[in-house]
PDB file of C-alpha atoms in Angstrom:
ATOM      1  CA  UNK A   1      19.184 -44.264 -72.559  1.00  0.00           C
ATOM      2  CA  UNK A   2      21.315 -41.554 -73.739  1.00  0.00           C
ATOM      3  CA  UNK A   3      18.252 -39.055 -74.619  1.00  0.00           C
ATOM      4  CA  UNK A   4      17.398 -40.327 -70.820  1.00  0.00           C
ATOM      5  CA  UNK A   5      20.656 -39.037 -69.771  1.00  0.00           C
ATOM      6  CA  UNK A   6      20.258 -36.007 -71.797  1.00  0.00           C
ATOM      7  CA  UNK A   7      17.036 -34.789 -70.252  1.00  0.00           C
ATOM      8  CA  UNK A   8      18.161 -35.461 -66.618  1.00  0.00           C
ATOM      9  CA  UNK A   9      21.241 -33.505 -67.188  1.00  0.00           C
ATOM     10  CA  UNK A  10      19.067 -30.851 -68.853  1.00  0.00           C
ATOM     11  CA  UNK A  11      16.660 -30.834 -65.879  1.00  0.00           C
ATOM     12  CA  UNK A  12      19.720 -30.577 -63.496  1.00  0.00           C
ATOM     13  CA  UNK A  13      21.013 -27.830 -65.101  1.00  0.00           C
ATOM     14  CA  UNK A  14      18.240 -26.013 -65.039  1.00  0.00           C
ATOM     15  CA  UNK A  15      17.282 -26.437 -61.289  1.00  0.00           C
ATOM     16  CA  UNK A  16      20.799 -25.300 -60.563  1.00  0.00           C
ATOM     17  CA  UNK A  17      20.807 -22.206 -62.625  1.00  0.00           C
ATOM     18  CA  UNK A  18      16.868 -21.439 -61.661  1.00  0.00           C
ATOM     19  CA  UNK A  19      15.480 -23.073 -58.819  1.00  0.00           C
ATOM     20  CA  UNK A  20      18.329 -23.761 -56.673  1.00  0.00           C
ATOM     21  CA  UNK A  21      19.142 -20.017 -56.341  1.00  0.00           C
ATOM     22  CA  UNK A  22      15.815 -18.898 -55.766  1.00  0.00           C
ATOM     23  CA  UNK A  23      15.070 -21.899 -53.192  1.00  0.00           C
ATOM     24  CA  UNK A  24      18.920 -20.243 -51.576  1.00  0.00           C
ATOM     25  CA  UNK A  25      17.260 -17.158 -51.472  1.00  0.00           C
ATOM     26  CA  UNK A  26      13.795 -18.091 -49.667  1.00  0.00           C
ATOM     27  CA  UNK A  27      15.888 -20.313 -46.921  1.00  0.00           C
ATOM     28  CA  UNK A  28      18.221 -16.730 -46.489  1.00  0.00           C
ATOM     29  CA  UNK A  29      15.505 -14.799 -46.220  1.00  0.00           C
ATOM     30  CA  UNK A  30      13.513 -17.138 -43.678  1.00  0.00           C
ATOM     31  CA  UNK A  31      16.181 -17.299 -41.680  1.00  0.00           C
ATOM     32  CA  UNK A  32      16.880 -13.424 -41.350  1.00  0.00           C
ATOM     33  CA  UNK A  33      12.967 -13.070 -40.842  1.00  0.00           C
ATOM     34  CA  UNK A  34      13.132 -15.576 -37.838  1.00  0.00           C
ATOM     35  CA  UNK A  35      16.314 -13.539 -36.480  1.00  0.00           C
ATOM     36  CA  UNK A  36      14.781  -9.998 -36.834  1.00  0.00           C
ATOM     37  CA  UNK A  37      11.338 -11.635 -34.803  1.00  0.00           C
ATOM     38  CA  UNK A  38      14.069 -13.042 -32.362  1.00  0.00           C
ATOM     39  CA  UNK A  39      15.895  -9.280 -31.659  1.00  0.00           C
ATOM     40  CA  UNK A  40      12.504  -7.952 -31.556  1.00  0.00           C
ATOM     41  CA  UNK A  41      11.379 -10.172 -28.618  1.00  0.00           C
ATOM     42  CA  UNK A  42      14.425  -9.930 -26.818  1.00  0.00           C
ATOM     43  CA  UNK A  43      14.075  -5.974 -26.623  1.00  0.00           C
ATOM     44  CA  UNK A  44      10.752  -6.564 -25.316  1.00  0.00           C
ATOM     45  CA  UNK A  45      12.574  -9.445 -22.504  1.00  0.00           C
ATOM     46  CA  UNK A  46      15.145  -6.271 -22.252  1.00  0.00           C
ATOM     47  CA  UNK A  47      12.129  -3.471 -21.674  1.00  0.00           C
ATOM     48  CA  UNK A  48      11.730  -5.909 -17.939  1.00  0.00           C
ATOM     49  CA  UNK A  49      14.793  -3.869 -16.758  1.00  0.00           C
ATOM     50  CA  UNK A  50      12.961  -0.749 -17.559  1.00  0.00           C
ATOM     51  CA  UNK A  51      10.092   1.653 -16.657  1.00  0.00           C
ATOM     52  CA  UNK A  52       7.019  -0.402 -17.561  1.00  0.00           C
ATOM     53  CA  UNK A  53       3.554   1.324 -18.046  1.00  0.00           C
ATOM     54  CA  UNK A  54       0.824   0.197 -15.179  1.00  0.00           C
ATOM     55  CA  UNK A  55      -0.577  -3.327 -15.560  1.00  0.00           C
ATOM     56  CA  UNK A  56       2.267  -4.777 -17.819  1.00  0.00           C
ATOM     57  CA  UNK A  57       4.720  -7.156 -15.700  1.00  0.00           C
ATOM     58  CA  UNK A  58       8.484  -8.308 -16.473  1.00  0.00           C
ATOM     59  CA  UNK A  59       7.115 -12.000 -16.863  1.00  0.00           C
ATOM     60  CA  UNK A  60       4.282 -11.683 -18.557  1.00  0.00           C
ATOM     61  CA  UNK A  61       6.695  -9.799 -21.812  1.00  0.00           C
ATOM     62  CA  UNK A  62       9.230 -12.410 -21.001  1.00  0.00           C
ATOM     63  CA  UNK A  63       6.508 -15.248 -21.330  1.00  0.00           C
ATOM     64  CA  UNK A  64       4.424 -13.472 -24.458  1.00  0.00           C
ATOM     65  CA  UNK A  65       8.583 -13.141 -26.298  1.00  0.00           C
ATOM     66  CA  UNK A  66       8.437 -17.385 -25.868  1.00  0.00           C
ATOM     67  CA  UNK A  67       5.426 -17.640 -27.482  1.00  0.00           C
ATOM     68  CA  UNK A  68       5.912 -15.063 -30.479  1.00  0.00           C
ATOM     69  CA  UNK A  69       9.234 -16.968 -31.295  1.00  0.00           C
ATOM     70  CA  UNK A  70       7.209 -20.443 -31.453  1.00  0.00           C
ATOM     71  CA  UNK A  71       4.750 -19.479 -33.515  1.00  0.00           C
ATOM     72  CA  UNK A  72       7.044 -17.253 -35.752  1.00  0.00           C
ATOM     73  CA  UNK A  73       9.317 -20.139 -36.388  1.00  0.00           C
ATOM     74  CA  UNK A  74       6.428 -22.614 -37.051  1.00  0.00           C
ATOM     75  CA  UNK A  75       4.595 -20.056 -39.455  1.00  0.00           C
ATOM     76  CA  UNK A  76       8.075 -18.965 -41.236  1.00  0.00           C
ATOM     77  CA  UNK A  77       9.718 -23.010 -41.774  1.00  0.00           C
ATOM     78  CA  UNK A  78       5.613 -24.045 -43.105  1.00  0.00           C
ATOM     79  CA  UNK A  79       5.552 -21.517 -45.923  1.00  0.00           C
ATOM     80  CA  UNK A  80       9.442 -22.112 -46.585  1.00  0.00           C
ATOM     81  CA  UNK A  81       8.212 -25.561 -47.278  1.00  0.00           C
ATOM     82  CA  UNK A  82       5.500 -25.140 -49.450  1.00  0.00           C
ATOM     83  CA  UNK A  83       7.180 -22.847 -51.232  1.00  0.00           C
ATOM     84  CA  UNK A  84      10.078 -25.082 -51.906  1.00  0.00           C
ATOM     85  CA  UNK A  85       7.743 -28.179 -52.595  1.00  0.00           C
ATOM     86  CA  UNK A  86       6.506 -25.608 -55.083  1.00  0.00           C
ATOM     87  CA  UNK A  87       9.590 -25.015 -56.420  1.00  0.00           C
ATOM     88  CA  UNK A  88      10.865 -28.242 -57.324  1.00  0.00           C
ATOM     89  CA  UNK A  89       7.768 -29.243 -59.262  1.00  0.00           C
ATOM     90  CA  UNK A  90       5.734 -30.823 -56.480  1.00  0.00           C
ATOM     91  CA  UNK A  91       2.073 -30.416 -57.290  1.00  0.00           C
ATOM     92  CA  UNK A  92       0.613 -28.641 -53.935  1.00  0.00           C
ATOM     93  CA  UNK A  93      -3.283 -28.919 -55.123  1.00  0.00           C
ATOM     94  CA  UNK A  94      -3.515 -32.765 -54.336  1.00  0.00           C
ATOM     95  CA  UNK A  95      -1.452 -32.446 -51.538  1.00  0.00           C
ATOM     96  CA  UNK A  96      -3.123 -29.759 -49.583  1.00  0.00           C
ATOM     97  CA  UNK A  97      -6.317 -30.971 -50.359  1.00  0.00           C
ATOM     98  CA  UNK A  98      -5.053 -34.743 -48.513  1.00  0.00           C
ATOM     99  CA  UNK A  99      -3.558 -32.451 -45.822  1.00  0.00           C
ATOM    100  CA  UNK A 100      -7.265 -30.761 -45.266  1.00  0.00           C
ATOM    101  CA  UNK A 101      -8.559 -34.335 -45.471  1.00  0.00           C
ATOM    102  CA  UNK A 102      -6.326 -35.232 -42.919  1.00  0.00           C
ATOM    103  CA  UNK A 103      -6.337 -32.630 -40.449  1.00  0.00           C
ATOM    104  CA  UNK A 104     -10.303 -33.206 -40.242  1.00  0.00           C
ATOM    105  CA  UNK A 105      -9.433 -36.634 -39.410  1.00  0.00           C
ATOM    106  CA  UNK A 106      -7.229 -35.828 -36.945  1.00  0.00           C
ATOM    107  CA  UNK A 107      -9.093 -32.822 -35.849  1.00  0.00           C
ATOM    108  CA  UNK A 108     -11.612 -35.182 -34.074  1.00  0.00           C
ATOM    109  CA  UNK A 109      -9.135 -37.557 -32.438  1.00  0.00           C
ATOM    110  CA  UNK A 110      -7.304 -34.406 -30.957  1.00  0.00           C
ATOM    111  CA  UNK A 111      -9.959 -32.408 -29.719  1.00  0.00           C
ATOM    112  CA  UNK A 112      -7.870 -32.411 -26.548  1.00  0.00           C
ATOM    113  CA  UNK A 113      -4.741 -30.737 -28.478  1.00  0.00           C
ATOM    114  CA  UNK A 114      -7.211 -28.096 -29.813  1.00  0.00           C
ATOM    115  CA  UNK A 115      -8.441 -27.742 -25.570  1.00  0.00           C
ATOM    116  CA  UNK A 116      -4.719 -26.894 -24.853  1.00  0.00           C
ATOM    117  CA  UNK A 117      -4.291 -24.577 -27.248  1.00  0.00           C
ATOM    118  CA  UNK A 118      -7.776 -22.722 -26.723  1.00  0.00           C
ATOM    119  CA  UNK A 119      -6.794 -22.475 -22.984  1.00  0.00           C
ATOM    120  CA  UNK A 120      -3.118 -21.554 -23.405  1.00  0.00           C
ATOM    121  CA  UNK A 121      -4.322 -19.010 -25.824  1.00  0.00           C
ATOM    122  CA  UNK A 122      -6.795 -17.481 -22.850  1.00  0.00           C
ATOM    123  CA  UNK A 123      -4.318 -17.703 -19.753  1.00  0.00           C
ATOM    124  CA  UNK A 124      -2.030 -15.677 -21.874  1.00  0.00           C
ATOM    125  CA  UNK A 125      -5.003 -13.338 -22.924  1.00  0.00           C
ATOM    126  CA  UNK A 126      -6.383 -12.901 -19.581  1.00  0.00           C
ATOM    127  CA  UNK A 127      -2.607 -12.882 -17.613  1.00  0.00           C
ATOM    128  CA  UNK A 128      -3.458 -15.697 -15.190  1.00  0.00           C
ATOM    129  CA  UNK A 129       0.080 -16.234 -14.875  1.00  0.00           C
ATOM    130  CA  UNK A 130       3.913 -15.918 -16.413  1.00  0.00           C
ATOM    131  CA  UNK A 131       7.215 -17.634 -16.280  1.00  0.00           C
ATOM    132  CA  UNK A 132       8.821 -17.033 -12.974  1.00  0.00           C
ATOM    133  CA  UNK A 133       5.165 -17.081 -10.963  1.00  0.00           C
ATOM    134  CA  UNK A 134       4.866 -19.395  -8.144  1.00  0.00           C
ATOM    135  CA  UNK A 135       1.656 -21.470  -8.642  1.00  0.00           C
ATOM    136  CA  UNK A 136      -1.125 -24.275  -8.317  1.00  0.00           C
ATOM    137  CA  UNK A 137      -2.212 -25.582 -10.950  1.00  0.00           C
ATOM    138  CA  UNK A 138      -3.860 -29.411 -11.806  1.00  0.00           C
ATOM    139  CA  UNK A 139      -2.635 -30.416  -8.044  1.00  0.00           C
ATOM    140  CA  UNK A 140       0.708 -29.692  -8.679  1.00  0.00           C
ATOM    141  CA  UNK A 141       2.292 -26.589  -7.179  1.00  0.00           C
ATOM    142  CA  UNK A 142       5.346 -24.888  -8.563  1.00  0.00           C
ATOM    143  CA  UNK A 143       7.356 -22.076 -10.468  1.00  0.00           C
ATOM    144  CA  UNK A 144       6.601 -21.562 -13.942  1.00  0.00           C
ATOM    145  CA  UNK A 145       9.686 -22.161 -15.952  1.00  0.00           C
ATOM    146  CA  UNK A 146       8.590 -22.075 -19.485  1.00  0.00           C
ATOM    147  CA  UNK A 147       4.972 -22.098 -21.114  1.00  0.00           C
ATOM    148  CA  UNK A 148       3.247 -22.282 -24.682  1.00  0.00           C
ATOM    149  CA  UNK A 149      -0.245 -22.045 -25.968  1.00  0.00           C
ATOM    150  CA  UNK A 150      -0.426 -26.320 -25.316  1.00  0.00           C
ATOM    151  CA  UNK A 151       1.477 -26.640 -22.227  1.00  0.00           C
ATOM    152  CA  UNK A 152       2.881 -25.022 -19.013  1.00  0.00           C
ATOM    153  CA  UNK A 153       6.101 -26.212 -17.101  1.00  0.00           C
ATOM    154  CA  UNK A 154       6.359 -26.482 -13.060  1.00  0.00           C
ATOM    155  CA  UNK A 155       9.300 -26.770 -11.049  1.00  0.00           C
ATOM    156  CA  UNK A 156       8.483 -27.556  -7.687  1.00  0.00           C
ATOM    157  CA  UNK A 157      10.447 -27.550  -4.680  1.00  0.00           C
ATOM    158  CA  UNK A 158      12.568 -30.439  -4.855  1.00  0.00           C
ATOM    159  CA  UNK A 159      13.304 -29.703  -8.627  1.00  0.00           C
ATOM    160  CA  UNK A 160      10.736 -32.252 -10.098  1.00  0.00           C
ATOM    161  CA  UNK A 161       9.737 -30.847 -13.736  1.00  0.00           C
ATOM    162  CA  UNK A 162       5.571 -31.361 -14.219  1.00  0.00           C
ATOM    163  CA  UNK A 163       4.812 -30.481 -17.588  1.00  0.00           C
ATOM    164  CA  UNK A 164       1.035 -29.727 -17.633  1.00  0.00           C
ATOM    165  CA  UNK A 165      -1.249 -29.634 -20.611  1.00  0.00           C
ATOM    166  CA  UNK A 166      -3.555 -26.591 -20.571  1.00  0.00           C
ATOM    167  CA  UNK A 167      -6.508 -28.350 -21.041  1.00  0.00           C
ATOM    168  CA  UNK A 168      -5.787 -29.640 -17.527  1.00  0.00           C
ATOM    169  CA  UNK A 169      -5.667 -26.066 -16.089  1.00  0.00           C
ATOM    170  CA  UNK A 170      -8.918 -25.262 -14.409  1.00  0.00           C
ATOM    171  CA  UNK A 171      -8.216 -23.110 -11.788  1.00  0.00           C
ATOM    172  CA  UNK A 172      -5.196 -21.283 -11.264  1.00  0.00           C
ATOM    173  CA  UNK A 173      -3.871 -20.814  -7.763  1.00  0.00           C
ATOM    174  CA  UNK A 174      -1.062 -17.714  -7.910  1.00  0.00           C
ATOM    175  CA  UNK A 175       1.342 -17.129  -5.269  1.00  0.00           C
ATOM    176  CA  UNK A 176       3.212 -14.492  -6.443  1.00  0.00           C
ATOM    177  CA  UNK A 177       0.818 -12.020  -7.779  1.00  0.00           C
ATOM    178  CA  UNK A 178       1.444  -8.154  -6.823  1.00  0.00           C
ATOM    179  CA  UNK A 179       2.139  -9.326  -2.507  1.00  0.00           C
ATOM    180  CA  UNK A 180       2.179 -12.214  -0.150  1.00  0.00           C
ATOM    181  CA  UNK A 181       0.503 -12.073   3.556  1.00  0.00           C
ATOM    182  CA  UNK A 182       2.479 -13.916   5.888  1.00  0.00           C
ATOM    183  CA  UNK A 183      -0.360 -14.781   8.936  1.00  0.00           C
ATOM    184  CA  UNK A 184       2.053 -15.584  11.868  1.00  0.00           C
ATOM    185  CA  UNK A 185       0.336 -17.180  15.322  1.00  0.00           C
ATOM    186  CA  UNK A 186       2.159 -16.064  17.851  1.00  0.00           C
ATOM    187  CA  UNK A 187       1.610 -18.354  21.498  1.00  0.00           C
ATOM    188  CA  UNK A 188       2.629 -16.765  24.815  1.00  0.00           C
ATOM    189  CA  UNK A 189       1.814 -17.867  28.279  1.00  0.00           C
ATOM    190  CA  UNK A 190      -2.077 -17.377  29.182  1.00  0.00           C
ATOM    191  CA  UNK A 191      -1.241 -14.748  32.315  1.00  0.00           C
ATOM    192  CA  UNK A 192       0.622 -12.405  30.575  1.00  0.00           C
ATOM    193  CA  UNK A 193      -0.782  -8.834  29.863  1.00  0.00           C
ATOM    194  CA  UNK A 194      -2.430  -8.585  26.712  1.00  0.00           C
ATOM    195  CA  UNK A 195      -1.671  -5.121  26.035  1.00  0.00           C
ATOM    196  CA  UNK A 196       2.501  -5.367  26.767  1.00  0.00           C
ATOM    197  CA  UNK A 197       2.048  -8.403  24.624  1.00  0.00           C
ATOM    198  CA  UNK A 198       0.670  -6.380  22.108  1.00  0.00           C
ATOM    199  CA  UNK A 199       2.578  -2.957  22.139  1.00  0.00           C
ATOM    200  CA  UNK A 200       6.040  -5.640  21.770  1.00  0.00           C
ATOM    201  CA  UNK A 201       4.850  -7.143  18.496  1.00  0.00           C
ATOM    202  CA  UNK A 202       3.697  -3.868  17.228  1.00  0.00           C
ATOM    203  CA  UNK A 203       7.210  -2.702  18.459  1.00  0.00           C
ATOM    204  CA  UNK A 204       9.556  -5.598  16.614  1.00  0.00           C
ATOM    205  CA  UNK A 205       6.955  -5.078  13.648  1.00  0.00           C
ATOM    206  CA  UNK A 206       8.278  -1.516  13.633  1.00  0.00           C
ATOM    207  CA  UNK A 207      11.846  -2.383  13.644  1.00  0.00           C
ATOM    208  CA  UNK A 208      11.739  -5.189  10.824  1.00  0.00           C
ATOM    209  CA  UNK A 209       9.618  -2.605   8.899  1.00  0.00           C
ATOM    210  CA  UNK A 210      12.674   0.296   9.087  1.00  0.00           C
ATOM    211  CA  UNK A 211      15.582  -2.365   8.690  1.00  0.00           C
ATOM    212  CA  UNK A 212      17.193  -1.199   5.783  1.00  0.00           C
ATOM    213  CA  UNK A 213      17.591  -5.072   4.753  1.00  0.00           C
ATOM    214  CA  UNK A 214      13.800  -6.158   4.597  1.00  0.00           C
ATOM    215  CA  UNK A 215      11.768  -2.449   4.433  1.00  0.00           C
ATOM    216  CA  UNK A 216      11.837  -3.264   0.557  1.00  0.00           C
ATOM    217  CA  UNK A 217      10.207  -6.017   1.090  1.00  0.00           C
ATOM    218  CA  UNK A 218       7.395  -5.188   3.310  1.00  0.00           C
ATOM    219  CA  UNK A 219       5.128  -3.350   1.580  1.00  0.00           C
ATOM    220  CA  UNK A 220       2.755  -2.374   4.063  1.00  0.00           C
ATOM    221  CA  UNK A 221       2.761  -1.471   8.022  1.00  0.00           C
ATOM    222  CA  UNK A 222       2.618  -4.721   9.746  1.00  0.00           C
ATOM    223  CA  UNK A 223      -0.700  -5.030  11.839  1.00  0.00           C
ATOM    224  CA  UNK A 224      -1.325  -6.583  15.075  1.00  0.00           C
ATOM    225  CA  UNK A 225      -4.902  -6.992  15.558  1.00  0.00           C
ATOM    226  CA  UNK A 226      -5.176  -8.924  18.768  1.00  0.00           C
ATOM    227  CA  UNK A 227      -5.977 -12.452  20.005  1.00  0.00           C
ATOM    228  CA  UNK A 228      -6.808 -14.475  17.458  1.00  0.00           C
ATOM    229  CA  UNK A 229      -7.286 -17.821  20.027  1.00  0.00           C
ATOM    230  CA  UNK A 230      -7.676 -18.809  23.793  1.00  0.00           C
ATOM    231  CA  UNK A 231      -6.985 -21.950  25.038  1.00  0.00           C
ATOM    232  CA  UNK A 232      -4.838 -24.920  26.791  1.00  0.00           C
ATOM    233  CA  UNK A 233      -3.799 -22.193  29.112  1.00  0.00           C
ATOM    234  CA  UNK A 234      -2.063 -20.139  26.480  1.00  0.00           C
ATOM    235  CA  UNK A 235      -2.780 -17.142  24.253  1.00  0.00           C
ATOM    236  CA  UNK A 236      -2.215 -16.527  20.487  1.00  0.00           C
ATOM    237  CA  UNK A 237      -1.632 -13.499  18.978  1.00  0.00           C
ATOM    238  CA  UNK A 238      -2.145 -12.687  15.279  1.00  0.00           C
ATOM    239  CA  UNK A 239       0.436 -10.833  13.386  1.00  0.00           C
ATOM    240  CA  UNK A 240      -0.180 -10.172   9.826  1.00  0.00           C
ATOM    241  CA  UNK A 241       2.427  -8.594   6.942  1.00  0.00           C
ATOM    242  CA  UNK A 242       2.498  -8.081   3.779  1.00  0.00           C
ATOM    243  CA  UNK A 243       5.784  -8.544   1.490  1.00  0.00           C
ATOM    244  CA  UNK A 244       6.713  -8.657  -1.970  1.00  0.00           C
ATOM    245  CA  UNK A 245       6.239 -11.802  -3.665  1.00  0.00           C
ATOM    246  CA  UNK A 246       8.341 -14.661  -2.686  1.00  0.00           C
ATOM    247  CA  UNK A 247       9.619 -12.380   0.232  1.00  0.00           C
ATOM    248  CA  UNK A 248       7.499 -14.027   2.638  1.00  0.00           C
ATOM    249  CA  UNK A 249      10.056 -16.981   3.925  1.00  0.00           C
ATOM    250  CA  UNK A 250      12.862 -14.949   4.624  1.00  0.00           C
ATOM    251  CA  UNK A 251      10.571 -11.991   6.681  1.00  0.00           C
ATOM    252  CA  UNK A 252       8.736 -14.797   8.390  1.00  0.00           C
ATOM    253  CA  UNK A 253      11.660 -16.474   9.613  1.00  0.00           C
ATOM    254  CA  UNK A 254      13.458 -12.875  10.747  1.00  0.00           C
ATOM    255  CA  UNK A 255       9.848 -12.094  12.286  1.00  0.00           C
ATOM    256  CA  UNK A 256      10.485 -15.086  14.516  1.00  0.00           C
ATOM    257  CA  UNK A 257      13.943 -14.116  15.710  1.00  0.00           C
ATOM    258  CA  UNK A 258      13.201 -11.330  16.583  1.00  0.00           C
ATOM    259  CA  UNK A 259      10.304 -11.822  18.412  1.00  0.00           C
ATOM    260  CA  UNK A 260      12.154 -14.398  20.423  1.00  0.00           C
ATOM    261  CA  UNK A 261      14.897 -12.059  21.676  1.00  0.00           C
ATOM    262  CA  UNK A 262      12.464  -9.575  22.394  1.00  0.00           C
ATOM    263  CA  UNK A 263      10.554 -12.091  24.340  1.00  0.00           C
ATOM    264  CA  UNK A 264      13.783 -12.979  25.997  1.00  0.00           C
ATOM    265  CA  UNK A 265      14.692  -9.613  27.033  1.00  0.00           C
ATOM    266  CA  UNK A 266      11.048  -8.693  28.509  1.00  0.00           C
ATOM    267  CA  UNK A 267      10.615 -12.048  30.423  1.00  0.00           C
ATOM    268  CA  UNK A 268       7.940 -12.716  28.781  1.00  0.00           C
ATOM    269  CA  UNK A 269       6.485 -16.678  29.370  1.00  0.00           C
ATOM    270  CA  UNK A 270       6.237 -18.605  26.047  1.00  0.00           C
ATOM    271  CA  UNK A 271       2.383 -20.294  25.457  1.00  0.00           C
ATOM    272  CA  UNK A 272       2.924 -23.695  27.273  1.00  0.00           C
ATOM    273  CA  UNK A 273       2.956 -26.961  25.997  1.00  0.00           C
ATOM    274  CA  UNK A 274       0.558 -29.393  25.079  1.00  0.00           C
ATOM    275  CA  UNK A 275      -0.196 -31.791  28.475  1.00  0.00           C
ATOM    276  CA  UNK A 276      -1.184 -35.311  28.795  1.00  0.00           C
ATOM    277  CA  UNK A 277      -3.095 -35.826  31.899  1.00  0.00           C
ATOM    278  CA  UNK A 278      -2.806 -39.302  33.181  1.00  0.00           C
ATOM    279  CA  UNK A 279      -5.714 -41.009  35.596  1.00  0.00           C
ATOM    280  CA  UNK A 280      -5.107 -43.824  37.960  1.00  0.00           C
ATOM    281  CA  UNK A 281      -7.079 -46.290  37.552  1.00  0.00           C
ATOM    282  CA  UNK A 282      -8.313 -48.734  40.894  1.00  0.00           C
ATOM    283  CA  UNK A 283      -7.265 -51.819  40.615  1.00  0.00           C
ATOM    284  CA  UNK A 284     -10.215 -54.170  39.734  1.00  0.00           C
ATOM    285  CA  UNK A 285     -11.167 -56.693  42.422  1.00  0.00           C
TER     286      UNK A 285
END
C-alpha cells in the first residue's frame, strides 16, 4: 500500500512539475490563437464601413467573419484536446483508429449532415446570399440573421425564427440583391386623357425622384410606359421604379400619396369600382 502511495505521489508530482505546465501553456496559447482569429474577423466586419473593392458586399464579409470564427474555434479546442489526451498518457493510436471506425459508421447514417455542409460550403462560395438579405428559401421567406456551412436562419415578418438546413436549400429566391422594382398599377377613370394621365405620373415621378428624402433611394429615373390594362370601364397605368434594396415599401407608399393629391388637385376621376349588375327575374306562373 505504501509503495502504492509512493508511486501515485511520484506520478503527481511529476504531472505538476511537467505536464501540468505545458498542458497551461497549450490552453494559453489556444485561447490567444482563437482571440487573434476573432480581431482579425472583426476588422474585416469593420472594412463594411469602408471603401470596398467591386463585387465584395458588407454582408457577405460580415457572414464569411461567422463562419471563420466557427471553424477556427472547432479546429483550435480539437487539437487542444488531443494534445492534452496526449499529454496525460492517453494512448491516441487505439483511439483515433475507433474514432475513424466510427465516423465511417456514422458517415453513412448522416449523409444528410455531409448535404448541409457541401451546400453551405457552395452558397458561401458562389454568394447566393448573406446575413441581413431578405429571402426565399425552402418555402419560407425571411431575413437572414445568422448562417453556417449546415444551416441558415430566417426571420420573417412576424419575428418567427426558421432555422433551415442547407441541404433543404434548392433554389434561392433574393430580395435584396443590388435593387428592388416596385411595379405600381395605377386605375383612373376610363374617359380620362391618356396623355395628361401620363405627363402627371411622369411629373410626381420627377418630384419623388429630386426629394432630397427618397432620391437616395431611387436609383434610376422612374418610367411610365403606358397602359398596362383596359377594362370594367377603367384604365391602368403602369409605373415602374427602381430603389435600393428594402427601399421599396416606404417609396411605394409615398408614390401613392402623392399621386393621390396630384389626382386631387387635377380633377382627375379615380378607375371606378367593381359593379354587380342585378336581373329581375319574372315571376314563374
Amino acid at each position: 500500500m505504501r509503495e502504492l502511495l509512493t508511486d501515485w505521489g511520484g506520478d503527481s508530482f511529476r504531472f505538476l512539475h511537467q505536464d501540468a505546465p505545458k498542458i497551461l501553456l497549450i490552453l494559453i496559447v489556444a485561447l490567444v490563437v482563437i482571440r487573434i482569429v476573432h480581431t482579425l474577423t472583426r476588422g474585416m466586419v469593420a472594412l463594411r464601413a469602408r471603401h470596398l473593392p467591386p463585387g465584395i458586399r458588407g454582408q457577405q464579409i460580415q457572414t464569411l467573419a461567422s463562419v471563420i470564427n466557427s471553424i477556427a474555434s472547432f479546429v483550435v479546442w480539437f487539437l487542444v484536446g488531443l494534445t492534452v489526451l496526449d499529454r496525460v498518457g492517453i494512448n491516441l493510436g487505439p483511439l483515433l483508429a475507433s474514432a475513424g471506425i466510427a465516423g465511417l459508421a456514422i458517415g453513412f447514417g448522416a449523409q444528410t449532415l455531409v448535404k448541409d455542409f457541401i451546400n453551405g460550403f457552395f452558397v458561401l462560395l458562389e454568394d447566393q446570399y448573406n446575413i441581413g438579405d431578405a429571402v426565399r428559401l425552402a418555402g419560407v421567406k425571411g431575413t437572414v440573421e445568422d448562417m453556417s456551412l449546415r444551416r441558415t436562419v430566417l426571420r420573417d415578418d412576424d419575428g418567427t425564427v426558421h432555422v433551415i438546413p442547407n441541404s433543404q436549400v434548392q433554389i434561392v429566391s433574393n430580395m435584396t440583391r443590388d435593387w428592388s422594382q416596385i411595379s405600381l398599377q395605377v386605375s383612373v377613370a376610363y374617359g380620362e386623357p391618356s396623355d395628361k394621365i401620363i405627363e402627371l405620373l411622369k411629373q410626381v415621378g420627377e418630384e419623388i425622384r429630386h426629394d432630397p428624402q427618397f432620391a437616395d433611394d431611387i436609383v434610376a429615373d422612374v418610367q411610365v410606359p403606358g397602359i398596362d390594362r383596359v377594362g370594367n370601364g377603367e384604365a391602368e397605368y403602369l409605373v415602374l421604379v427602381k430603389t435600393r434594396p428594402r427601399k421599396q415599401f416606404a417609396v411605394t407608399r409615398e408614390f401613392r400619396r402623392r399621386i393621390k393629391e396630384c389626382f386631387e388637385k387635377n380633377k382627375i376621376q379615380a378607375g371606378l369600382p367593381g359593379r354587380v349588375f342585378v336581373t329581375a327575374q319574372p315571376a314563374s306562373n
